PDB file of C-alpha atoms in Angstrom:
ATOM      1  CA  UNK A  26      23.628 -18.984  -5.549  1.00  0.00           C
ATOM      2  CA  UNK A  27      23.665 -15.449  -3.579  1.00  0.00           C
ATOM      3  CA  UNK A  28      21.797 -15.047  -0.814  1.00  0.00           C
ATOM      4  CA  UNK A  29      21.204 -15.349   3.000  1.00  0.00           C
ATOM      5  CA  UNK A  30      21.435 -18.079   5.433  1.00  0.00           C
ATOM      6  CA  UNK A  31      20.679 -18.430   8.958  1.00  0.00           C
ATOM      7  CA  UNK A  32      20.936 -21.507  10.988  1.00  0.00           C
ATOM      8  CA  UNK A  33      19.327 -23.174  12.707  1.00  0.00           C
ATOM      9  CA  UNK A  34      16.159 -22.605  11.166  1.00  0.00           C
ATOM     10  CA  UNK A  35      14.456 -24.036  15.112  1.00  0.00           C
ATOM     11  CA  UNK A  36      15.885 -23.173  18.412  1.00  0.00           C
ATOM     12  CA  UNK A  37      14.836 -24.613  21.764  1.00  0.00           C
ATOM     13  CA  UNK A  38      16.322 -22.993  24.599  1.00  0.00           C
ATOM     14  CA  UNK A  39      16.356 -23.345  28.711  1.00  0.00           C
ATOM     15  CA  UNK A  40      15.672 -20.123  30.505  1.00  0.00           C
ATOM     16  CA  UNK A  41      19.250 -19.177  31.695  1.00  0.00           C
ATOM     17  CA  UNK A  42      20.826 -19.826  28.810  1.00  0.00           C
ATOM     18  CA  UNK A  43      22.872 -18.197  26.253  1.00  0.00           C
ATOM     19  CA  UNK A  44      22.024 -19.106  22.584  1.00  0.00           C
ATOM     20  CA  UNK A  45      23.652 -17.401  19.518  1.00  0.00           C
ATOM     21  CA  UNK A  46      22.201 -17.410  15.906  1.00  0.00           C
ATOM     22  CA  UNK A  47      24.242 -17.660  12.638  1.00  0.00           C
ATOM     23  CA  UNK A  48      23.545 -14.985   9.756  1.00  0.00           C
ATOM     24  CA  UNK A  49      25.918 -15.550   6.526  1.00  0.00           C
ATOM     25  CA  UNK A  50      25.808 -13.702   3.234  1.00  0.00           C
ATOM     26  CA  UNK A  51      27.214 -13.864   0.203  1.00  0.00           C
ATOM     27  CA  UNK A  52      25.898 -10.794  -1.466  1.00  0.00           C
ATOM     28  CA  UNK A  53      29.321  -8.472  -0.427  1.00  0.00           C
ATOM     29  CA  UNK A  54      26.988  -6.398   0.580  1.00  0.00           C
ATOM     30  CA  UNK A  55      28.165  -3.349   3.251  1.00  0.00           C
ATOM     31  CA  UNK A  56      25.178  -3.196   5.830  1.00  0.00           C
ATOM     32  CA  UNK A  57      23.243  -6.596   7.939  1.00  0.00           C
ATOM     33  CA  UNK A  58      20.495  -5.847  10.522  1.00  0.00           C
ATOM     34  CA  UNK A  59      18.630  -7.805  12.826  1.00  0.00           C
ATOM     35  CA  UNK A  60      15.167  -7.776  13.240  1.00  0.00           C
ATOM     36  CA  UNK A  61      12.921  -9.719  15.762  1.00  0.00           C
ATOM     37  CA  UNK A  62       8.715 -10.546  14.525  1.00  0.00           C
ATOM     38  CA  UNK A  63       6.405 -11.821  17.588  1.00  0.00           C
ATOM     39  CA  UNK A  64       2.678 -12.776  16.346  1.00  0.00           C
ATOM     40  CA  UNK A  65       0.880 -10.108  14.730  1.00  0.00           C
ATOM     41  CA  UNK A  66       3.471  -7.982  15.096  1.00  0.00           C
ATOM     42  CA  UNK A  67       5.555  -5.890  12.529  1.00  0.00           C
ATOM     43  CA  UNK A  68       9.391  -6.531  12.518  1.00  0.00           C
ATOM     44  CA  UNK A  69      11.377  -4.469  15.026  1.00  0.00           C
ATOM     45  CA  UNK A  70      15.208  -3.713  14.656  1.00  0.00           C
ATOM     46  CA  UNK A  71      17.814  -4.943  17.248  1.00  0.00           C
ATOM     47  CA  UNK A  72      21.136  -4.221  15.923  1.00  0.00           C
ATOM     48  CA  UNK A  73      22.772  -2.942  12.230  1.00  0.00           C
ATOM     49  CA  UNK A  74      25.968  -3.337  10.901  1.00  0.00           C
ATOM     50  CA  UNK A  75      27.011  -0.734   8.402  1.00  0.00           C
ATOM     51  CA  UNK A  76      30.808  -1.826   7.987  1.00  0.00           C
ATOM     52  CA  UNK A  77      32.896  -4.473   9.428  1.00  0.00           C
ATOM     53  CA  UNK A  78      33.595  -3.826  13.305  1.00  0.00           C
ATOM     54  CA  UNK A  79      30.983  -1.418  13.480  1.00  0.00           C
ATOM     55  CA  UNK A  80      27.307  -1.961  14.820  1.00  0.00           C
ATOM     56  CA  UNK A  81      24.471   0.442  16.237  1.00  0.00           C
ATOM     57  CA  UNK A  82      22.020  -0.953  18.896  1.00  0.00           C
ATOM     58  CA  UNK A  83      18.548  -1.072  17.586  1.00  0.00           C
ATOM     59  CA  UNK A  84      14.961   0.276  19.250  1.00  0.00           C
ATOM     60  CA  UNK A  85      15.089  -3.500  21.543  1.00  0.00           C
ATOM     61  CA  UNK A  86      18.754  -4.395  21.558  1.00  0.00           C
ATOM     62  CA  UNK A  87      18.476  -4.747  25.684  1.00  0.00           C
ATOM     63  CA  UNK A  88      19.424  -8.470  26.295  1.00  0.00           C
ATOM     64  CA  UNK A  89      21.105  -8.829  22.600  1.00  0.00           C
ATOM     65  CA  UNK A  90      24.614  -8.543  21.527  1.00  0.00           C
ATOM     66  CA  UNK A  91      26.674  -8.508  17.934  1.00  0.00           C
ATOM     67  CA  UNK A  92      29.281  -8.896  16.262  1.00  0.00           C
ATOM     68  CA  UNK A  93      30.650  -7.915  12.960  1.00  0.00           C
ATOM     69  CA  UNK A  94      34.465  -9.660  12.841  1.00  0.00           C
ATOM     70  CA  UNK A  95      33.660 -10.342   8.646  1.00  0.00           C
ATOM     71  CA  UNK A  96      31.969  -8.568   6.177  1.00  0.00           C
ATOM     72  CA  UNK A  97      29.582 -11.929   5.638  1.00  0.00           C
ATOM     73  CA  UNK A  98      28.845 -12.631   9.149  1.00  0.00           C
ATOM     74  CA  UNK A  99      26.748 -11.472  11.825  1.00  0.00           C
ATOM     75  CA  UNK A 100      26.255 -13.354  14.618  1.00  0.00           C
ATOM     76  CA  UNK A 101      23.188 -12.887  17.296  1.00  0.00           C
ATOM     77  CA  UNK A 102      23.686 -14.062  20.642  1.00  0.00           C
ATOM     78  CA  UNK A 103      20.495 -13.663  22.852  1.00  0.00           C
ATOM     79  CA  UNK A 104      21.612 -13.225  26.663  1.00  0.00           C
ATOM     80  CA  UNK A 105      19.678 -14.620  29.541  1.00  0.00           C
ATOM     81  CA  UNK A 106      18.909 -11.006  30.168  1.00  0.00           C
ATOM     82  CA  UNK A 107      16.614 -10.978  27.518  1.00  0.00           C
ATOM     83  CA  UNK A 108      13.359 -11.105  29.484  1.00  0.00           C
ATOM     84  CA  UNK A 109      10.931 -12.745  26.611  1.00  0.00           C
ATOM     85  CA  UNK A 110      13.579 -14.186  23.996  1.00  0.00           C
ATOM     86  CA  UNK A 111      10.631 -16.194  21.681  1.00  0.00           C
ATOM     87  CA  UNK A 112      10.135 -14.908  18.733  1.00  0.00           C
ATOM     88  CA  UNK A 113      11.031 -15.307  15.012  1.00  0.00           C
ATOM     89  CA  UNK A 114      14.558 -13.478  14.327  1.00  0.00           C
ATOM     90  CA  UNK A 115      15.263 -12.498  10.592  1.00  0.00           C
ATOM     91  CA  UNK A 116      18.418 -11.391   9.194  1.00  0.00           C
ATOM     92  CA  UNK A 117      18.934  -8.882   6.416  1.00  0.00           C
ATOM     93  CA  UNK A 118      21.444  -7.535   4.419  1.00  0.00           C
ATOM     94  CA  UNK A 119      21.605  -4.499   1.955  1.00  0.00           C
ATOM     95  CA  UNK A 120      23.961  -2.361  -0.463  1.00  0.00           C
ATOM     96  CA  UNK A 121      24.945   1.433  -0.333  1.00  0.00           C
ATOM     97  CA  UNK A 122      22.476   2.929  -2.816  1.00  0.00           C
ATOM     98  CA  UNK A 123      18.769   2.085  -2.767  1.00  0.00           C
ATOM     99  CA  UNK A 124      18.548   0.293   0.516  1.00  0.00           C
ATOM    100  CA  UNK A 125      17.096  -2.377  -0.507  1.00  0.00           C
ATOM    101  CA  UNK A 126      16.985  -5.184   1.925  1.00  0.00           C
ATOM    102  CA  UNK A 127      17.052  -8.706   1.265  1.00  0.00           C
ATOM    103  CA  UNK A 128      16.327 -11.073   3.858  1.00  0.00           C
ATOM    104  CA  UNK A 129      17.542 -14.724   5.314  1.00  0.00           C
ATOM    105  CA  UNK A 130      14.524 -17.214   6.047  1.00  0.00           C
ATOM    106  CA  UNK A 131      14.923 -16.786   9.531  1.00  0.00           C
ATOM    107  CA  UNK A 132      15.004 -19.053  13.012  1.00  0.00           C
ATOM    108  CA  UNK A 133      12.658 -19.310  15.115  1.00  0.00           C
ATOM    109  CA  UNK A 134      13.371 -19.652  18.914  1.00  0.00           C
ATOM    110  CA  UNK A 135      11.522 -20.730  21.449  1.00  0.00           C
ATOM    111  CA  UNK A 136      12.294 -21.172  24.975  1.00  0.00           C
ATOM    112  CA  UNK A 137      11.174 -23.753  27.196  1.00  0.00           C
TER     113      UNK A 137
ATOM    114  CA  UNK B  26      10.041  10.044  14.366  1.00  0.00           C
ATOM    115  CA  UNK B  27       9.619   7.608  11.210  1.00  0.00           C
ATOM    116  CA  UNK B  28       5.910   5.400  12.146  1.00  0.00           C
ATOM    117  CA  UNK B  29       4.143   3.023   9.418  1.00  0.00           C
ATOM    118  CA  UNK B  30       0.286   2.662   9.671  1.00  0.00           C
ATOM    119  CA  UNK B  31      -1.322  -0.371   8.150  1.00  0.00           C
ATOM    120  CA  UNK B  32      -4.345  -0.183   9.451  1.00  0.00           C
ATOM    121  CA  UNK B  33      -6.083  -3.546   8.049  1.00  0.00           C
ATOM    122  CA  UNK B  34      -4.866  -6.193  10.033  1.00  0.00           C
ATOM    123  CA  UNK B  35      -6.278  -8.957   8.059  1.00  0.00           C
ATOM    124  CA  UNK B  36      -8.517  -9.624   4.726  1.00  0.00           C
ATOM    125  CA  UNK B  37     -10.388 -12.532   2.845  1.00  0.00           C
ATOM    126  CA  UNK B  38     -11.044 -12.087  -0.618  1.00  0.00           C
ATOM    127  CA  UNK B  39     -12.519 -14.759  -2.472  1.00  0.00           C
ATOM    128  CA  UNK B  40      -9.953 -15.949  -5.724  1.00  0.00           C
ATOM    129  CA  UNK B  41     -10.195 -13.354  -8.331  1.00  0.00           C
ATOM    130  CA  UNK B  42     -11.430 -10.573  -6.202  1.00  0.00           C
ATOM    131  CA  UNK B  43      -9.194  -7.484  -6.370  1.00  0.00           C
ATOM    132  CA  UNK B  44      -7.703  -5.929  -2.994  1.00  0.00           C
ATOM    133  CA  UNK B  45      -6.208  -2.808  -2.030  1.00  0.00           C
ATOM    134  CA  UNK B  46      -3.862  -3.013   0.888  1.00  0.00           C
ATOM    135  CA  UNK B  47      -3.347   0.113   2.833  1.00  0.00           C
ATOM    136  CA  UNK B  48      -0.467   1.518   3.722  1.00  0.00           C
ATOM    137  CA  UNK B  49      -0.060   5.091   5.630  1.00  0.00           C
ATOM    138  CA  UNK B  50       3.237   6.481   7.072  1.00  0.00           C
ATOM    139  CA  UNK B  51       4.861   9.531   8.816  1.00  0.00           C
ATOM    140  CA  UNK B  52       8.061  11.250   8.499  1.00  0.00           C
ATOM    141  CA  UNK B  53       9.740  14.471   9.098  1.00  0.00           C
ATOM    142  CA  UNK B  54      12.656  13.786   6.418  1.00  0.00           C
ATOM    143  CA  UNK B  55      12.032  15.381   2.863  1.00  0.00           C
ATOM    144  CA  UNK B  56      13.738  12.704   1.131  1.00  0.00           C
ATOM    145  CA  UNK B  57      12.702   8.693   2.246  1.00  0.00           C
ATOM    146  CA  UNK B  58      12.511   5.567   0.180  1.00  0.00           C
ATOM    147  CA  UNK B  59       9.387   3.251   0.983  1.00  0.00           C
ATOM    148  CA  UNK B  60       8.746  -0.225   0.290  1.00  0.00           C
ATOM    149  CA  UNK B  61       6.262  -3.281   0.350  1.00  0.00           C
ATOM    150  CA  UNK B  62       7.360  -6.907   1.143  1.00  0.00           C
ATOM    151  CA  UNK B  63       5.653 -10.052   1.249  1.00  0.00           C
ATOM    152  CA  UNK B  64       5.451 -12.680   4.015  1.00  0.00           C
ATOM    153  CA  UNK B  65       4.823 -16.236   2.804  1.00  0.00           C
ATOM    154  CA  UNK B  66       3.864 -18.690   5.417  1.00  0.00           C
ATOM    155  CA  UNK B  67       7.695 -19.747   5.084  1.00  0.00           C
ATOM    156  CA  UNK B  68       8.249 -16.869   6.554  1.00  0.00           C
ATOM    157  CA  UNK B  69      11.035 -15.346   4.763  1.00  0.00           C
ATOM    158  CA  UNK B  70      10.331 -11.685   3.455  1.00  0.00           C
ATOM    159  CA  UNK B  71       9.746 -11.431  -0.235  1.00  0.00           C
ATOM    160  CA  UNK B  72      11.039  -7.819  -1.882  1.00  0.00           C
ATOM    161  CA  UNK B  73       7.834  -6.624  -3.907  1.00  0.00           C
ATOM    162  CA  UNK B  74       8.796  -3.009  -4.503  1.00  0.00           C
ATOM    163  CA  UNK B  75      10.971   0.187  -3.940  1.00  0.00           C
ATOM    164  CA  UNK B  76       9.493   3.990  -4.308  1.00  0.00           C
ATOM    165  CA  UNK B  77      11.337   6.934  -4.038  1.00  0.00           C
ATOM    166  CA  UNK B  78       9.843  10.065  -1.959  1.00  0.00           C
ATOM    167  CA  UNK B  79      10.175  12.264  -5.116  1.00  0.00           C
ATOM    168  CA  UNK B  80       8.821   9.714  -7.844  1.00  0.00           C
ATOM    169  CA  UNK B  81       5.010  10.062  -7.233  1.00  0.00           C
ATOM    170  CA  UNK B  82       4.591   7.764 -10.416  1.00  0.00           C
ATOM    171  CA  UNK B  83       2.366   4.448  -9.916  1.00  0.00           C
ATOM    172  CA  UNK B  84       3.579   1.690 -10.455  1.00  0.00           C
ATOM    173  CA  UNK B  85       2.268  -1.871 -12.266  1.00  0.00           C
ATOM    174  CA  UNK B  86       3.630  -5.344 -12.171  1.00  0.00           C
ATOM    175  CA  UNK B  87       1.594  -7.675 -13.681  1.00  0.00           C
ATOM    176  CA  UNK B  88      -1.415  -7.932 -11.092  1.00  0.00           C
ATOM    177  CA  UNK B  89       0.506  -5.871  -8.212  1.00  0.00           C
ATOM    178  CA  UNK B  90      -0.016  -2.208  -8.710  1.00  0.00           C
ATOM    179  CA  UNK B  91       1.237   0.619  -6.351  1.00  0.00           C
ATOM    180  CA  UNK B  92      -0.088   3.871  -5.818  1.00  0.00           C
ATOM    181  CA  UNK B  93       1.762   6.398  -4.498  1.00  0.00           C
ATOM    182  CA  UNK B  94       0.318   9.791  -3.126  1.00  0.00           C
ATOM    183  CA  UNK B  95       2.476  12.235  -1.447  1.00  0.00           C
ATOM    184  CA  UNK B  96      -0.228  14.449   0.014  1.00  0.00           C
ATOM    185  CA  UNK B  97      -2.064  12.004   1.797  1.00  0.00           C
ATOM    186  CA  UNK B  98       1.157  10.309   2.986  1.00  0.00           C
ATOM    187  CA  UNK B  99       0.030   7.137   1.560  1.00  0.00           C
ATOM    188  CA  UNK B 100       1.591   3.954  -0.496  1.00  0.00           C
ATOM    189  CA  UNK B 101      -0.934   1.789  -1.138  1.00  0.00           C
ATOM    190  CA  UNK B 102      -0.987  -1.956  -2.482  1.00  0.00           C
ATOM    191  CA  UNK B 103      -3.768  -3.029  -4.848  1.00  0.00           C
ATOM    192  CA  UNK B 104      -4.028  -7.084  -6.144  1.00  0.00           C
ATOM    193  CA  UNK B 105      -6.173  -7.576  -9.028  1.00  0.00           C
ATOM    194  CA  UNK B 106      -7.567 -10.588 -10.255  1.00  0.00           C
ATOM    195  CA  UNK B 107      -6.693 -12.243  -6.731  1.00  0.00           C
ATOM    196  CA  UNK B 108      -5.176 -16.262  -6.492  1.00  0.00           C
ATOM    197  CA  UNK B 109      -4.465 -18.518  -3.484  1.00  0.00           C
ATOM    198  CA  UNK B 110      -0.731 -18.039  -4.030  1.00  0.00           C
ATOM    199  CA  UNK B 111      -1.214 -14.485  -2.798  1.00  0.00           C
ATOM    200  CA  UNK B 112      -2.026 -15.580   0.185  1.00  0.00           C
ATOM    201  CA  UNK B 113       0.591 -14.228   2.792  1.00  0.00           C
ATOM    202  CA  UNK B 114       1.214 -11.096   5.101  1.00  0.00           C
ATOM    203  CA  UNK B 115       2.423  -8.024   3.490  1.00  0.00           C
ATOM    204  CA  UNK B 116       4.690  -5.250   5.169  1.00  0.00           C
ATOM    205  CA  UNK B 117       4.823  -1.770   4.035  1.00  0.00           C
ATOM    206  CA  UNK B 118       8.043  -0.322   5.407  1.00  0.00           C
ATOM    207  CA  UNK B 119      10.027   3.447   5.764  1.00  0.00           C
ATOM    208  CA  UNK B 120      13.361   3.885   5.410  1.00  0.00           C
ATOM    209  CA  UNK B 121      15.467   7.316   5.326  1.00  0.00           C
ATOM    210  CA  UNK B 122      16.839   7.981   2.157  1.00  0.00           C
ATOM    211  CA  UNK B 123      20.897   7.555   2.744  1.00  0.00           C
ATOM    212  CA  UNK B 124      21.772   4.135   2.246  1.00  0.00           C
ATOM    213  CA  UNK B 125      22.313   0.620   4.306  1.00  0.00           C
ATOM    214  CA  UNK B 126      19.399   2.125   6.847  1.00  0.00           C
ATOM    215  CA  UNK B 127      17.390   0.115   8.884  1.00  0.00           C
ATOM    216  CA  UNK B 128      13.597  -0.062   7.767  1.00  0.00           C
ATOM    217  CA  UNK B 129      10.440   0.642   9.691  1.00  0.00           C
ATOM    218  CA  UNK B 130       7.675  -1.568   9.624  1.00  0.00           C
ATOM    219  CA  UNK B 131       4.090  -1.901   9.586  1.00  0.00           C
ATOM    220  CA  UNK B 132       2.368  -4.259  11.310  1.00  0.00           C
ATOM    221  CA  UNK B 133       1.647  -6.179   8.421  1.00  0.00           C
ATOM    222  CA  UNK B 134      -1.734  -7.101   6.392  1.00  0.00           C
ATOM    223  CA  UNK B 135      -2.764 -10.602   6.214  1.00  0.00           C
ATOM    224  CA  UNK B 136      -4.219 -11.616   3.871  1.00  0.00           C
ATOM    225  CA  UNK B 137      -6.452 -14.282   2.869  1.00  0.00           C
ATOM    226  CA  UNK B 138      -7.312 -15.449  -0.580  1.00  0.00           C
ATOM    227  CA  UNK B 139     -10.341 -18.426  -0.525  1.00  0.00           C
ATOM    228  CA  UNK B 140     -10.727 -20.265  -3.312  1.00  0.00           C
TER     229      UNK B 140
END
């Protein structure tokens, strides 16, 4: 089946720490994006990928970093410089055309 | 700047009832795709529909209609013949028309469907 996966689907993290979460598709499709959702909130962009090796930083990317090594990965590692790292983190992924985005069922992190 | 107004933050509807979920949004770009998407308490976004800036047509799946009006800078969601299952929060989002751009959100609706 095509789609997108993100692991783990529950994070628990110490306050200093560095924690990185998995995105994976299988779509072959060009562009992934990261968005983070906190209560009542709308989603808000951290980083995009449009092609492999390539990423743009996002309205909150301070305290975030990417990578885009392969087209079907794209790893988020949230830095202990991230001042207020809970939240629900959702993955995306779309083709050249209509921009339709199609999205992994997310982790949630939560730091203790 | 691209910005996405849903002013309703949430709504109950008893099961049956039809809802309109509203959806305004701003842009200086002459050419801009918009969509709606639907939250589940799973929490993985749902893909509900697409509109192009210059197809002003409505738009009717089943129970979900769209309307779509350019002047008022509007792309709202109506649910006839409500049911529990519709239950969720639902995102109306902006995107520039060129492809593999990020979206801009809404704040989302929730809303609530009693039965």
């Amino acid at each position: 089946d095509g789609g997108i996966t993100q692991s783990p689907k529950y994070l628990f993290r110490k306050e200093g720490q560095n924690v990185t979460l998995s995105c994976e598709q299988n779509l072959n499709h060009d562009a992934m994006y990261w968005y983070r959702q906190d209560p009542g909130q709308g989603l808000r962009l951290i980083y995009y990928s449009q092609i492999v090796n390539d990423f743009q930083k996002g309205d909150i990317a301070e305290g975030y970093s990417v990578s885009r090594e392969k087209k079907e990965s794209f790893p988020l590692t949230v830095t202990s410089a991230q001042k207020n790292p809970t939240a629900f983190y959702l993955c995306a992924s779309s083709s050249s055309g209509y921009n339709e985005q199609f999205f992994g069922p997310g982790t949630r992190l939560t730091v203790l | 700047a691209q910005k996405v107004t849903q002013a309703q933050t949430e709504i109950s509807v008893v099961e049956k009832e039809d809802v309109t979920l509203d959806c305004v949004y701003e842009t200086r770009d002459t050419t801009y795709y918009l969509f709606w998407y639907k939250q589940p308490p799973s929490g993985e976004l749902v893909f509900l529909i697409r509109r192009n800036s210059f197809d002003e047509q409505n738009e009717i799946s089943g129970r979900y209609s769209w309307n779509f009006q350019k002047s008022t800078s509007s792309f709202n969601f109506t649910i006839t013949a409500s049911q529990v299952v519709d239950s969720a929060v639902y995102f109306c989002a902006l995107s520039e028309s060129t492809g593999n751009t990020p979206l801009v959100f809404g704040k989302g609706t929730r809303l609530s469907v009693i039965a």
